[in-house]
Short mmCIF file of C-alpha atoms in Angstrom, two decimals:
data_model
loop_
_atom_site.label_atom_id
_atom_site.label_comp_id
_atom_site.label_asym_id
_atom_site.label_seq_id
_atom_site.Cartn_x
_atom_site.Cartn_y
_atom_site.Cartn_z
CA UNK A 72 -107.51 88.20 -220.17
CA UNK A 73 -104.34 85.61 -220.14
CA UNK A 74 -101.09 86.87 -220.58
CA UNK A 75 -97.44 85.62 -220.99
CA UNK A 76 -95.84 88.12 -219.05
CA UNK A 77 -92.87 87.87 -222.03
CA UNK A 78 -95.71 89.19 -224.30
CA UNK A 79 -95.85 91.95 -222.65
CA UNK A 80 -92.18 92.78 -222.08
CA UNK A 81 -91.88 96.13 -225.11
CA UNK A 82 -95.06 97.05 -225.00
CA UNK A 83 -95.43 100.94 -224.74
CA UNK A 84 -97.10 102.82 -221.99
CA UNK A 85 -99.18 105.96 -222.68
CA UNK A 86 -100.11 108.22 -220.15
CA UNK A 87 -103.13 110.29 -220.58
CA UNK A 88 -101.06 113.11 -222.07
CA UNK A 89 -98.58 111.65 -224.31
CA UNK A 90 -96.13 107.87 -224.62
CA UNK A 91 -94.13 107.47 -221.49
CA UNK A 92 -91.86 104.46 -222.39
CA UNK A 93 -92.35 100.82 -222.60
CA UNK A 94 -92.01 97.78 -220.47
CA UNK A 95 -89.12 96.20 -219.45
CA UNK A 96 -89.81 93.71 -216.53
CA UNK A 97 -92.09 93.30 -213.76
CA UNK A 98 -91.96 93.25 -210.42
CA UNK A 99 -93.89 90.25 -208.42
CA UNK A 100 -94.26 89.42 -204.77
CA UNK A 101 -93.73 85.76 -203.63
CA UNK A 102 -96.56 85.73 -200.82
CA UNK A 103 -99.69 86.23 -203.34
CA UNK A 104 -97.81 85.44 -206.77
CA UNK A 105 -99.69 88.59 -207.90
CA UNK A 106 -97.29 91.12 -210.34
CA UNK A 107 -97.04 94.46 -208.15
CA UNK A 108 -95.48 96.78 -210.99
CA UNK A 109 -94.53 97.01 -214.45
CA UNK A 110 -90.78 98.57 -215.01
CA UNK A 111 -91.01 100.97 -217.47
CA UNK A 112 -88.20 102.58 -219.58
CA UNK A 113 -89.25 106.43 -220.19
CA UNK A 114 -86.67 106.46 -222.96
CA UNK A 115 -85.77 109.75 -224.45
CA UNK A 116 -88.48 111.58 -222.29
CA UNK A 117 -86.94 111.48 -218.80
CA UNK A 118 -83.25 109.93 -220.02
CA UNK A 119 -81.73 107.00 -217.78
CA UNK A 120 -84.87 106.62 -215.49
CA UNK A 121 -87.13 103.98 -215.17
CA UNK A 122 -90.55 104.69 -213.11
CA UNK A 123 -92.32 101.76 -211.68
CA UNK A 124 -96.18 101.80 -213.11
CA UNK A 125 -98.98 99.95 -210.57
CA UNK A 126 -101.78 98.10 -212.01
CA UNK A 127 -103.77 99.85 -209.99
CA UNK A 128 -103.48 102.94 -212.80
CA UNK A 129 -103.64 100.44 -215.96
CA UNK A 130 -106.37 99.81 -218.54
CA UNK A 131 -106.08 96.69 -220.41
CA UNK A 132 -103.24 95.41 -222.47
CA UNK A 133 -103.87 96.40 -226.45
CA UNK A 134 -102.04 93.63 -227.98
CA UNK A 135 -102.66 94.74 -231.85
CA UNK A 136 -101.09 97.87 -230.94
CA UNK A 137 -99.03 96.27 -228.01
CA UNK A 138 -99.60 99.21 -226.33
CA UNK A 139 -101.01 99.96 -222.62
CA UNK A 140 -102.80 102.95 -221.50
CA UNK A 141 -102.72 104.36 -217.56
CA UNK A 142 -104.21 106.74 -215.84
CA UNK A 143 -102.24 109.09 -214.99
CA UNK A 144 -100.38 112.48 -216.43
CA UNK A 145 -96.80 112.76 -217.66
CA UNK A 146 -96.27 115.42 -214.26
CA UNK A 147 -97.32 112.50 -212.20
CA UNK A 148 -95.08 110.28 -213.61
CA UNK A 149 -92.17 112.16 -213.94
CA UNK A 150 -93.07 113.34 -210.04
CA UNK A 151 -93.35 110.22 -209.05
CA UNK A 152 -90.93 108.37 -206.24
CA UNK A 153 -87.22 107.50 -208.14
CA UNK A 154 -86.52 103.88 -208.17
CA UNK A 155 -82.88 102.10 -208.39
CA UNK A 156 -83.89 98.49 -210.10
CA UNK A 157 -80.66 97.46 -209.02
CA UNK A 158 -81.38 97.39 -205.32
CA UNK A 159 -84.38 95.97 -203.79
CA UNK A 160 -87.94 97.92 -203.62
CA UNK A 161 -88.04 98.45 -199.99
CA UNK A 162 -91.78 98.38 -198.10
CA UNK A 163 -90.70 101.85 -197.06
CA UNK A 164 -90.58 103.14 -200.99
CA UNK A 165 -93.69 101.38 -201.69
CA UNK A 166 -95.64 103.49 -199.02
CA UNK A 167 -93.95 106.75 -200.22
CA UNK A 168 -95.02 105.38 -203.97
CA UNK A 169 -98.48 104.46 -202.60
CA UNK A 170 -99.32 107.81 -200.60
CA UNK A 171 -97.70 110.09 -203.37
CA UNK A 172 -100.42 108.39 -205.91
CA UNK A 173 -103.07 107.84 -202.80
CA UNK A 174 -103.47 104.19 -203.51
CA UNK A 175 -104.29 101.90 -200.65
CA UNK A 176 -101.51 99.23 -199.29
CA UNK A 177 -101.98 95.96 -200.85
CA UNK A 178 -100.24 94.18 -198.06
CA UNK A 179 -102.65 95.57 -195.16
CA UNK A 180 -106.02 94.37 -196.52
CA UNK A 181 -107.66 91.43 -196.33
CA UNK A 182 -107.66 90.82 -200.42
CA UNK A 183 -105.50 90.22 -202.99
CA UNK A 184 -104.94 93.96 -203.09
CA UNK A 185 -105.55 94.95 -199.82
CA UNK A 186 -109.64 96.16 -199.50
CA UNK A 187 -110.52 94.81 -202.96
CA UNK A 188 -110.13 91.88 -204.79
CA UNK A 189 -108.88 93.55 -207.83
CA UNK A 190 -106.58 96.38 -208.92
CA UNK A 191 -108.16 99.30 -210.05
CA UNK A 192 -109.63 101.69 -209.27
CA UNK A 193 -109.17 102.14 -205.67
CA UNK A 194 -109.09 104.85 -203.43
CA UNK A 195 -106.94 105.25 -199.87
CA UNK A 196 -109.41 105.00 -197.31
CA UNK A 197 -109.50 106.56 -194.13
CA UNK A 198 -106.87 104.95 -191.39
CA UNK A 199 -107.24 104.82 -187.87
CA UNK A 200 -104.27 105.57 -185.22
CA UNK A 201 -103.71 101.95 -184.90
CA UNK A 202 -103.87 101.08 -189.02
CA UNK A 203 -101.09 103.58 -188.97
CA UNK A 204 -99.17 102.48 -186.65
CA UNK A 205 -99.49 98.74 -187.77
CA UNK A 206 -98.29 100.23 -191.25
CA UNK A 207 -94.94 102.13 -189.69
CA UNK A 208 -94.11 98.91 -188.05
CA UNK A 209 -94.60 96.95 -191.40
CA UNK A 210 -92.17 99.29 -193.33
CA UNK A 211 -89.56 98.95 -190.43
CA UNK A 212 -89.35 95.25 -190.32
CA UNK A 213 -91.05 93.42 -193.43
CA UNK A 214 -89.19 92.36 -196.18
CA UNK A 215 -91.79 93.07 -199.43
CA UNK A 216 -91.08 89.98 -200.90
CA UNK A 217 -90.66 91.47 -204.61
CA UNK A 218 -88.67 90.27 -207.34
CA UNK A 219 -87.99 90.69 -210.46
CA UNK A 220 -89.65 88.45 -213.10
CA UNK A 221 -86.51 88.43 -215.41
CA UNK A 222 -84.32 87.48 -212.86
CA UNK A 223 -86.42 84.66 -211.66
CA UNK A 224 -86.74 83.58 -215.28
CA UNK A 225 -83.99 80.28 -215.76
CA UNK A 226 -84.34 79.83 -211.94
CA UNK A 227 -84.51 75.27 -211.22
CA UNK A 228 -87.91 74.01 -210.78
CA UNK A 229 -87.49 71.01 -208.20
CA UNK A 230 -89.95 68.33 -208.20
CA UNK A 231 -90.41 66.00 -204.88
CA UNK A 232 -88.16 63.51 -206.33
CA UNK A 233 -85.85 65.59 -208.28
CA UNK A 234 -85.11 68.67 -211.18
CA UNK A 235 -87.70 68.86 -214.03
CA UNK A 236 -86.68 71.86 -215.84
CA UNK A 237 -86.14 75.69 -215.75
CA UNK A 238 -88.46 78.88 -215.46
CA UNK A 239 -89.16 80.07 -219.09
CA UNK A 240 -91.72 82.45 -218.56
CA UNK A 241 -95.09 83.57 -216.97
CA UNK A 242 -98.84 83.47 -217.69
CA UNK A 243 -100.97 86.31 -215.87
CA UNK A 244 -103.99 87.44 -215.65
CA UNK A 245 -104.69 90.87 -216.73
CA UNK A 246 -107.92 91.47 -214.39
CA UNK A 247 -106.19 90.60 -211.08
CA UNK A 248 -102.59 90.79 -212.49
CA UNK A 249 -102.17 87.35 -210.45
CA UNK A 250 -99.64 84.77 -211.68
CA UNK A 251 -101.74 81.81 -212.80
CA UNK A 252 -99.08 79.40 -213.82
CA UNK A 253 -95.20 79.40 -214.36
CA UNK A 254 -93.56 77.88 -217.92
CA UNK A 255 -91.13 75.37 -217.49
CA UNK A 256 -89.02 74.37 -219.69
CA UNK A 257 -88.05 70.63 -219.36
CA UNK A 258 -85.55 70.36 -222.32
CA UNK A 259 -82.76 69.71 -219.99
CA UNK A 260 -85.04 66.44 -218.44
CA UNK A 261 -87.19 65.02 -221.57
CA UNK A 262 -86.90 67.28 -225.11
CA UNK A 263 -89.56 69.03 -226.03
CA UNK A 264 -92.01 69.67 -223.44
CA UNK A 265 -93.49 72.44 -221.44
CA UNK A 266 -95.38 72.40 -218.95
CA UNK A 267 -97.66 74.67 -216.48
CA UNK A 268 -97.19 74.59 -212.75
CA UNK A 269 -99.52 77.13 -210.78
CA UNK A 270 -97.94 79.00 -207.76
CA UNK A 271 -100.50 77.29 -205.78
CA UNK A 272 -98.64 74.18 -206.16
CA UNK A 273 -95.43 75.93 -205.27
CA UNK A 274 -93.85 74.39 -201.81
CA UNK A 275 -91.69 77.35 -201.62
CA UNK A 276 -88.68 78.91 -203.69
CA UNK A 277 -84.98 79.50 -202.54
CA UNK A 278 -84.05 83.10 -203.65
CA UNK A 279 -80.34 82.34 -203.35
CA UNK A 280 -80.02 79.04 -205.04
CA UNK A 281 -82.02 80.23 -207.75
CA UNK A 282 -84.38 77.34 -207.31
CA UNK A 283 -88.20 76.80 -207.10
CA UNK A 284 -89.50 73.64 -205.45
CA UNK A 285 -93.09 72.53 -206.32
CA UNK A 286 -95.32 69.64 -204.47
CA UNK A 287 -95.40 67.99 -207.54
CA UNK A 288 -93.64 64.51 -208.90
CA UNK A 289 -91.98 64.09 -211.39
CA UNK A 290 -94.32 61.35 -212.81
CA UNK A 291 -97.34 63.44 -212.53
CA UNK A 292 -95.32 66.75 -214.31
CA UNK A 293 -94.39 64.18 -217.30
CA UNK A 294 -97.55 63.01 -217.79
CA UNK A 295 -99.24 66.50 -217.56
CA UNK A 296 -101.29 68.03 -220.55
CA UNK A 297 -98.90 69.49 -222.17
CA UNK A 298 -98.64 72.91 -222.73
CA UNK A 299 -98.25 74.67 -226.32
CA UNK A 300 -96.78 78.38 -226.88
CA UNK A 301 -98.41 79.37 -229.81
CA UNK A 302 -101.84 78.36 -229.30
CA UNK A 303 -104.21 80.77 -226.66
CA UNK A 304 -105.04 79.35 -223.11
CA UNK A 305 -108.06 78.18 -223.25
CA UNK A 306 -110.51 77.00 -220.11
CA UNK A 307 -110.59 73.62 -221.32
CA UNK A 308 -107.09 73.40 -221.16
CA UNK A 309 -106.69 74.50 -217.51
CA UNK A 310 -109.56 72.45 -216.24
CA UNK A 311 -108.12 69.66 -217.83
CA UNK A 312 -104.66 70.31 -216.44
CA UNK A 313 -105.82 70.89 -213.08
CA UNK A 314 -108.13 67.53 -213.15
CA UNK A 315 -104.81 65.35 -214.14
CA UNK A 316 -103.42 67.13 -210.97
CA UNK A 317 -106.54 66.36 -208.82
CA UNK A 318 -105.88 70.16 -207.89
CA UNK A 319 -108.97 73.03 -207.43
CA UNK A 320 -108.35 75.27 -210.16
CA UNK A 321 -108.58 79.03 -209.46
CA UNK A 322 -111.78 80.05 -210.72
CA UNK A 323 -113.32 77.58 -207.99
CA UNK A 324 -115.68 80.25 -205.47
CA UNK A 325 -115.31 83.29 -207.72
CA UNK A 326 -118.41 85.26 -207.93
#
């Protein structure tokens, strides 16, 4: 199921032994556009801590209740590796968070998370010597490449030929937890439009000058279907979006 990831922002998280806290950002990485962890604030229950949550434990997203369920206990949680979201998530804490719930490492696979193609469950496999030591080199020198959805939201979107609006928000999709498109706003360029742009149209982003360039023009982003808040995604919609783009949607090769 679609998402706007702003949706989702409050919704509460329930372990299988009690509420845990609810969402207050997520965390994607800018390789596969694919959201890596939910932020959670545990509240009153573990006081001035926020646990990351991996959709690798989620069920799906109860939006009458706006509530999420996960797999796991309260002990886990409250076990689970600390987190300061006001440095970066380091590839090093991400294999300490990964062994301590015996997840494999999305980044070593050869799918969108690592040996499947979606989430949950999986199970860590067996590693040889040489997977292991491939993995200790990865946490010395990689940069993750996470960040955190709120920040990026506001961040420039830069068209070949010039600025077309801002970030406003996020549309995922619950099964993979990929990003399928980002919002943009283009109030600041021509009133009252938004538009999609999917990451696979995404040239690449500039962290520092908060700005996202796409291989897009301006022209084509103007003339695009445009795209309305408060009516459901629909197929018909995307195809149609991705046809004025002459673009392969997503679903193209899926099984």
């Amino acid at each position: 199921m679609i998402h706007n990831l702003s949706d989702l922002k409050g919704f509460g998280i329930k372990a299988t032994d009690g509420e845990i806290g609810e969402v207050t950002d997520f965390y994607f990485d800018d390789d596969q556009w694919t959201i890596r962890y939910l932020v959670v604030d545990t509240g009153k229950w573990l006081t001035g801590r926020q646990v990351l949550v991996s959709p690798i434990s989620l069920g799906k997203a109860d939006r009458a209740n706006r509530r999420i369920e996960v797999d796991l206990t309260m002990e886990q949680i409250k076990n689970s590796p600390g987190i300061e979201t006001d440095k970066p998530v380091s590839r090093q804490y991400e294999a300490s968070y990964f062994d301590y719930y015996g997840y494999p490492y999305y980044w070593t696979g050869p799918y969108l998370w690592g040996p499947g193609a979606y989430p949950g469950p999986l199970m860590m496999p067996e590693r040889t010597q040489a997977e292991a030591e491939a993995v200790r080199r990865e946490q010395e020198s990689s940069d993750p490449h996470l960040h955190s959805a709120g920040e990026v939201t506001g961040y420039y979107i830069e068209a070949t030929d010039g600025d077309i609006g801002h970030v406003e928000d996020f549309i995922v999709d619950d099964q993979d937890w990929a990003i399928r498109y980002v919002v943009v706003d283009t109030k600041n360029w021509w009133p009252g439009k938004k538009v999609l742009v999917s990451p696979q149209w995404i040239e690449r982003a500039s962290w520092h000058d908060s700005r996202v360039y796409v291989n897009l023009a301006r022209r084509d982003i103007q003339e695009a279907p445009e795209y309305d808040v408060s009516r459901p995604l629909s197929r018909d919609y995307e195809s149609s979006l991705h046809r004025h783009y002459r673009r392969a949607p997503y679903w193209e090769g899926k099984a």
